[in-house]
CSV table of C-alpha atoms and ligand atoms in Angstrom, one decimal:
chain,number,residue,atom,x,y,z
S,23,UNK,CA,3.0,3.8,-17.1
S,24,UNK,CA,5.1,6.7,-16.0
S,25,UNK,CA,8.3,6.1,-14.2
S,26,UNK,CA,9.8,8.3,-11.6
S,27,UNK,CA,13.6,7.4,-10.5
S,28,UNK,CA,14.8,9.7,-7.9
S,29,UNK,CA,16.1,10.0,-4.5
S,30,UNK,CA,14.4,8.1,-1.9
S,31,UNK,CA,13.8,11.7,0.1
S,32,UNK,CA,12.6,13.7,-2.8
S,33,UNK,CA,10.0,10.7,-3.7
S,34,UNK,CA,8.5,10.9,-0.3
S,35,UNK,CA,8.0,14.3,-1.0
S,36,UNK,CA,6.5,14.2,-4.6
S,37,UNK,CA,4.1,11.6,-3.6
S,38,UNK,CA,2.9,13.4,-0.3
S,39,UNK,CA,2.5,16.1,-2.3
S,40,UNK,CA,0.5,14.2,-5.1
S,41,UNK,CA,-2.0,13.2,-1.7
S,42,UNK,CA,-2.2,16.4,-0.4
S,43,UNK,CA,-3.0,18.0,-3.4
S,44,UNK,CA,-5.9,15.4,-3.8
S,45,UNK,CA,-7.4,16.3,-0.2
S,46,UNK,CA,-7.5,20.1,-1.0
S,47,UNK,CA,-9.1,19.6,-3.8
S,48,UNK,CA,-11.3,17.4,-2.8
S,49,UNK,CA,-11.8,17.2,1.0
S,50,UNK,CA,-13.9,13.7,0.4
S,51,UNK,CA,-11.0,12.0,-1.3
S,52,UNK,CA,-10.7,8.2,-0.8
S,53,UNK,CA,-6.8,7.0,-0.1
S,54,UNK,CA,-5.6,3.8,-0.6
S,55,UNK,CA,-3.0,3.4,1.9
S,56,UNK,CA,0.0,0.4,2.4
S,57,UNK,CA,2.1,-0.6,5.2
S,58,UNK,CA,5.5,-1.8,5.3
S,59,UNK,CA,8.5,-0.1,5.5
S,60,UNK,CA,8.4,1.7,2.0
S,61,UNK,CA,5.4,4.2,3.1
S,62,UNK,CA,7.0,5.7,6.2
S,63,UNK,CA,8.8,8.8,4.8
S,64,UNK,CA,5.6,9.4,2.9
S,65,UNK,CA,3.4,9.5,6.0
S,66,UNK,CA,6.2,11.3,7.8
S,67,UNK,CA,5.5,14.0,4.9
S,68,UNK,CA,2.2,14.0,5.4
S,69,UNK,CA,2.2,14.5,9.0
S,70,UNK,CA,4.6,17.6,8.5
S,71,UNK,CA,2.1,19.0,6.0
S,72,UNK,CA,-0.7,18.4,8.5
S,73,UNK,CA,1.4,20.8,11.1
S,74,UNK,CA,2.4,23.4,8.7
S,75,UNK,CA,-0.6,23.5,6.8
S,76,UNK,CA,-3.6,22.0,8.2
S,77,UNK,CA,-4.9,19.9,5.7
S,78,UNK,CA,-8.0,18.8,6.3
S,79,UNK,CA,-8.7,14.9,6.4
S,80,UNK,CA,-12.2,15.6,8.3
S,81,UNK,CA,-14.0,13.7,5.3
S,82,UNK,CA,-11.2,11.7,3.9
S,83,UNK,CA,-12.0,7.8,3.5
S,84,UNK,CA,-9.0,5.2,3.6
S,85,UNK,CA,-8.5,2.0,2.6
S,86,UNK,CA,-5.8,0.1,4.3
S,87,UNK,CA,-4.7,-3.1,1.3
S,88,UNK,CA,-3.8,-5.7,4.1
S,89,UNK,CA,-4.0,-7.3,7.6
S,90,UNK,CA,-2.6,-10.0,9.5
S,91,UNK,CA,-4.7,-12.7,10.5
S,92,UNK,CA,-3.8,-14.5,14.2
S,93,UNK,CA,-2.6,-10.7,15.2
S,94,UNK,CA,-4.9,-8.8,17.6
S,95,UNK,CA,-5.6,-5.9,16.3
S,96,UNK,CA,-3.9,-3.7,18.6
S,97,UNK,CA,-0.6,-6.2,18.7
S,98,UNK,CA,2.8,-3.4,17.9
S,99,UNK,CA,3.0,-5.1,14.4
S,100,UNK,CA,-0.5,-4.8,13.7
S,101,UNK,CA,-1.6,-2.9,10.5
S,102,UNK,CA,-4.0,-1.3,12.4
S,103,UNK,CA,-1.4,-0.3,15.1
S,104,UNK,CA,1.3,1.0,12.0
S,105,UNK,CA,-1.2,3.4,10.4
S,106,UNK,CA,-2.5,4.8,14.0
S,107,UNK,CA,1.2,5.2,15.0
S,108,UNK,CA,2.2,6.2,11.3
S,109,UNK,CA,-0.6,8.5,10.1
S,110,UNK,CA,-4.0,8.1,11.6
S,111,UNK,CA,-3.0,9.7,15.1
S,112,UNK,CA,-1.3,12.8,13.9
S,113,UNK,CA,-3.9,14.4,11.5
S,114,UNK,CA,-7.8,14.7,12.1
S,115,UNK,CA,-9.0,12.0,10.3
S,116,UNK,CA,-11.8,10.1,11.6
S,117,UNK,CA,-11.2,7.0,12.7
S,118,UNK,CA,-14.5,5.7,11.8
S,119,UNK,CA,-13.8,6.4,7.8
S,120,UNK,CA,-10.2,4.6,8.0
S,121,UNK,CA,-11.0,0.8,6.9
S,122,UNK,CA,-9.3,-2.5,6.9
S,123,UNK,CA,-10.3,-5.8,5.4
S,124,UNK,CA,-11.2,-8.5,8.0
S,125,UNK,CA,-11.9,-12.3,7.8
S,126,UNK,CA,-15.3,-11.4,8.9
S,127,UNK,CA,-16.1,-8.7,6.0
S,128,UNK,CA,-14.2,-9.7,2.9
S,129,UNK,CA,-16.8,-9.0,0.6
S,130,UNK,CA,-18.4,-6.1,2.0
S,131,UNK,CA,-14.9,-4.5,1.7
S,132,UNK,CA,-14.9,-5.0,-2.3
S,133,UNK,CA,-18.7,-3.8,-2.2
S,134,UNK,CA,-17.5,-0.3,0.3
S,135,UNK,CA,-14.0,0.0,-2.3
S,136,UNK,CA,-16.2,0.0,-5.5
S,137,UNK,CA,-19.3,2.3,-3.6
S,138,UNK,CA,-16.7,4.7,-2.8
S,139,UNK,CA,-13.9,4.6,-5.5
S,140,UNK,CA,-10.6,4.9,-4.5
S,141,UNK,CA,-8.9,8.2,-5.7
S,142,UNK,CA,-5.2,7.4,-5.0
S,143,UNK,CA,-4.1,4.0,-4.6
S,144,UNK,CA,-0.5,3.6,-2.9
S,145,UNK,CA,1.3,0.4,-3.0
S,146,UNK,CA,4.8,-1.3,-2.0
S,147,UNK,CA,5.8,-4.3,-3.0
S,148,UNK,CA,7.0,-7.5,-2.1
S,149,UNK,CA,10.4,-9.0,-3.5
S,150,UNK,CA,8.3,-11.4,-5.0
S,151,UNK,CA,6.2,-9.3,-6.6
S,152,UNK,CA,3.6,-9.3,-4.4
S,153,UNK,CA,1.0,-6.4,-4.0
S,154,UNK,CA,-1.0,-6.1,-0.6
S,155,UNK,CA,-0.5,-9.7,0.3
S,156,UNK,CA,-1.5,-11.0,-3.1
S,157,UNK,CA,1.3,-13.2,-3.7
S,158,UNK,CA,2.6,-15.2,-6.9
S,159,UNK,CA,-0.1,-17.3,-8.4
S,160,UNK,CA,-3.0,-15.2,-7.2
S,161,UNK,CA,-5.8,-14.8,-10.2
S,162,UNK,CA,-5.4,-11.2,-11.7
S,163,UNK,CA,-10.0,-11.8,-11.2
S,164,UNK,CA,-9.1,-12.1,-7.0
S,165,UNK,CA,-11.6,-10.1,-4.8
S,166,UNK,CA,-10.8,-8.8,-1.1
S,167,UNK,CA,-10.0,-12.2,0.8
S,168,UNK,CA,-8.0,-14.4,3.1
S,169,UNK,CA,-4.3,-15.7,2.0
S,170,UNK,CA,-1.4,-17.7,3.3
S,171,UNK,CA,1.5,-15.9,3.1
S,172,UNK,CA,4.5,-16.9,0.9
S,173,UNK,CA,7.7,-18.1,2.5
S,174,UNK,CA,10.0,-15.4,1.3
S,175,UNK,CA,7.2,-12.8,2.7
S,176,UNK,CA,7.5,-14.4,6.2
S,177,UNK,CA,11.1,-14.1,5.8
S,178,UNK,CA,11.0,-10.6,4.3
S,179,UNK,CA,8.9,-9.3,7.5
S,180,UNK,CA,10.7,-11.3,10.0
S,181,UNK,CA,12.6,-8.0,10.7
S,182,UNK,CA,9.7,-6.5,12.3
S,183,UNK,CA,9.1,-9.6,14.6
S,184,UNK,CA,11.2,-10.6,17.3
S,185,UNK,CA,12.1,-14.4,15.7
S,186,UNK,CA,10.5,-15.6,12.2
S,187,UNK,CA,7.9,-17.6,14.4
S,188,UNK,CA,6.4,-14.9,15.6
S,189,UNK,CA,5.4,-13.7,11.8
S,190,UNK,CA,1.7,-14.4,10.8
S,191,UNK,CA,1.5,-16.8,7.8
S,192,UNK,CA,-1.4,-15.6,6.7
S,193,UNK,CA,-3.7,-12.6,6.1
S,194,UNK,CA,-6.6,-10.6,4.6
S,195,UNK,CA,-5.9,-9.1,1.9
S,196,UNK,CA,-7.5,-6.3,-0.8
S,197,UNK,CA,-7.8,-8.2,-3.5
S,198,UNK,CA,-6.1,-7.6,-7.3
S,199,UNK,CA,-9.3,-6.7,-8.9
S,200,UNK,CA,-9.8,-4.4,-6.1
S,201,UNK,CA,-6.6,-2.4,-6.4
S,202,UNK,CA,-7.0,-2.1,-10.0
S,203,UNK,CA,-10.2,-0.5,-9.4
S,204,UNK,CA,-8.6,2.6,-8.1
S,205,UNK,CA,-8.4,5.4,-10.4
S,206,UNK,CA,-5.1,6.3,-10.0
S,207,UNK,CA,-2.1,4.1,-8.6
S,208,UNK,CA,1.3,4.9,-7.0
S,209,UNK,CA,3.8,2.3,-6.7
S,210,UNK,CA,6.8,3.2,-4.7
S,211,UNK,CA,9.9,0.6,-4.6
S,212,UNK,CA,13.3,1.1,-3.0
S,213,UNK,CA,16.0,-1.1,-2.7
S,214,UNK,CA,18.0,-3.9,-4.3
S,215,UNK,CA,15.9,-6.5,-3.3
S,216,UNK,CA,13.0,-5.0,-5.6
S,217,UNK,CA,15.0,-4.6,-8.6
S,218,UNK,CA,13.8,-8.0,-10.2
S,219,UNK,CA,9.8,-7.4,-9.4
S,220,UNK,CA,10.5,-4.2,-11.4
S,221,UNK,CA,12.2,-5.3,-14.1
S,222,UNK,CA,9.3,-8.1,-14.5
S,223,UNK,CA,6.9,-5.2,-14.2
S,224,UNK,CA,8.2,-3.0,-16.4
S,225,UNK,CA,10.2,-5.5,-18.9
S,226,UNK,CA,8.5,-8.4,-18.6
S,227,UNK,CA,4.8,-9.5,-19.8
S,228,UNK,CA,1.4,-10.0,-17.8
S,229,UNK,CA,2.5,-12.9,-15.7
S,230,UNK,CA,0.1,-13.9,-12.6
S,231,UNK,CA,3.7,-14.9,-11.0
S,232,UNK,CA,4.2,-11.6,-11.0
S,233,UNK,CA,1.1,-9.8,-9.2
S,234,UNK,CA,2.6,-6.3,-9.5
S,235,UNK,CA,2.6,-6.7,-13.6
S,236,UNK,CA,-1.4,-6.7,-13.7
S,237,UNK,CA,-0.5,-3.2,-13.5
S,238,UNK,CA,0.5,-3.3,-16.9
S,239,UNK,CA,-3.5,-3.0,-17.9
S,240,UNK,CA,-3.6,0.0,-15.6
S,241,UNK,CA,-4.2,3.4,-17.4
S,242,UNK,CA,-2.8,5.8,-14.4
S,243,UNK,CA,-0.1,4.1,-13.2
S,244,UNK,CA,3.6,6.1,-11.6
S,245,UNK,CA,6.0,4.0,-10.7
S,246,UNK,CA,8.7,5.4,-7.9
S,247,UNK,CA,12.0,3.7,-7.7
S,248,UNK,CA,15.8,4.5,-6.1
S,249,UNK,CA,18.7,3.9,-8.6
S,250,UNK,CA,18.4,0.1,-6.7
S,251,UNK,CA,15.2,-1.2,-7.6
S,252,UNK,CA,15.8,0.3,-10.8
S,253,UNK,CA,18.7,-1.2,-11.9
S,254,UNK,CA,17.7,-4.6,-13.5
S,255,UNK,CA,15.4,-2.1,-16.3
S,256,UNK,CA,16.3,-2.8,-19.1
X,307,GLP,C1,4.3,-6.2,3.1
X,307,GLP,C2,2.9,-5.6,2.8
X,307,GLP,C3,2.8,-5.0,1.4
X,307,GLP,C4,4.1,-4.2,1.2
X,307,GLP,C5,5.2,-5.1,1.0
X,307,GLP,C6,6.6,-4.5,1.0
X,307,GLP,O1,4.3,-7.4,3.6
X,307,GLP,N1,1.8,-6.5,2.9
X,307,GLP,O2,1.7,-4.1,1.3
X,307,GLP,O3,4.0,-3.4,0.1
X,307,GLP,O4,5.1,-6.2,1.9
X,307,GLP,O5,7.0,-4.2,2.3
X,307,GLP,P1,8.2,-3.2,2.5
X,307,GLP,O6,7.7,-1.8,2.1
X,307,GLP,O7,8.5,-3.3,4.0
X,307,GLP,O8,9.4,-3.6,1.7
């Protein structure tokens, strides 16, 4: 596992670069793609590139790790919504290649991920070590499926809700099994309030308490922190 600590600006950089790089090599590259506060800067990178540069995303397939369940899809705090806002709107990817995992399609959506291999995974993280909505507890064996949200991840997402009833408390999420099917895997983590999922990750042992640490087995793992979520390393 390689580990990248840097300024948050100069990580969004490296790691749009890292995608954009992909796509021109390969204009039928399959994305992973998170949500959540972490990924903006990223897909404000890519955005830039797409005006400067013209990438072409034409054939590009994405794979969104999450959804809320009880949201409709086009509600402002939607996943859907975040990545049409974020990303999908402002470069010419078809929509019709861009998926996300419903109640209706769990397992179709593990049978699509492992038909079309996911290039470049990218994933935030919860404070409790959550990745996607996997949350502590979830079997490192878990396929694409539906989960109740944790109490501290309803708390942590509160910000984007106008009062902590208003936050889902559950979801559809890719499951771990899934995730670690993708060949390569970017985790990105800033802040304070990550620095004790990292240290479990990169100090501690495989620990389903942990979801982020079945990473551990990956073999293409980077790990992007600030000095914040890096500072419980030891
Ligand atoms: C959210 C998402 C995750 C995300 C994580 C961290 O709830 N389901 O995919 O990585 O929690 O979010 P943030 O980047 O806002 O800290």
């Amino acid at each position: 596992m390689k580990i990248v600590i840097d300024e948050i600006s100069t990580i969004n950089k490296m790691v749009a670069k890292e995608i954009t790089k992909l796509v021109k090599n390969n204009p039928n590259a399959v994305l992973g793609l998170a949500t959540g506060g972490t990924p903006l800067g990223i897909y404000e990178n890519l955005v830039l590139d797409y005006k400067e540069n013209k990438t072409n995303y034409e054939n590009v397939t994405t794979f969104n790790l999450d959804e809320y369940v009880g949201l409709d899809i086009n509600h402002e705090q939607s996943y859907h919504t975040y990545m049409r806002k974020n990303l999908f709107n402002h470069i010419n990817i078809n929509l019709e290649n861009t998926h996300f995992p419903t109640l209706e399609n769990p397992q179709s959506y593990t049978k699509l991920i492992k038909e079309k291999s996911i290039d470049i995974q990218i994933l935030g993280v919860g404070s409790n070590g959550h990745i996607g909505f996997n949350e502590p507890g979830t079997s490192f064996d878990s396929e694409t499926g539906y989960v109740t949200l944790a109490e501290s991840t309803i708390e942590d997402n509160k910000r984007f809700f106008d009062s902590i009833e208003d936050v889902p408390t559950s979801a559809v999420t890719m499951g771990l099994k899934d995730i670690m099917s993708a060949k390569r895997i970017m985790l990105i983590a800033f802040g304070k309030n990550k620095a004790q999922a990292i240290k479990q990750l990169i100090n501690g042992k495989e620990d389903e308490a942990w979801p982020l640490t079945i990473l551990k087995r990956h073999p293409y793992v980077t790990v992007y922190l600030d000095k914040e979520a890096a500072s419980l390393i030891e």
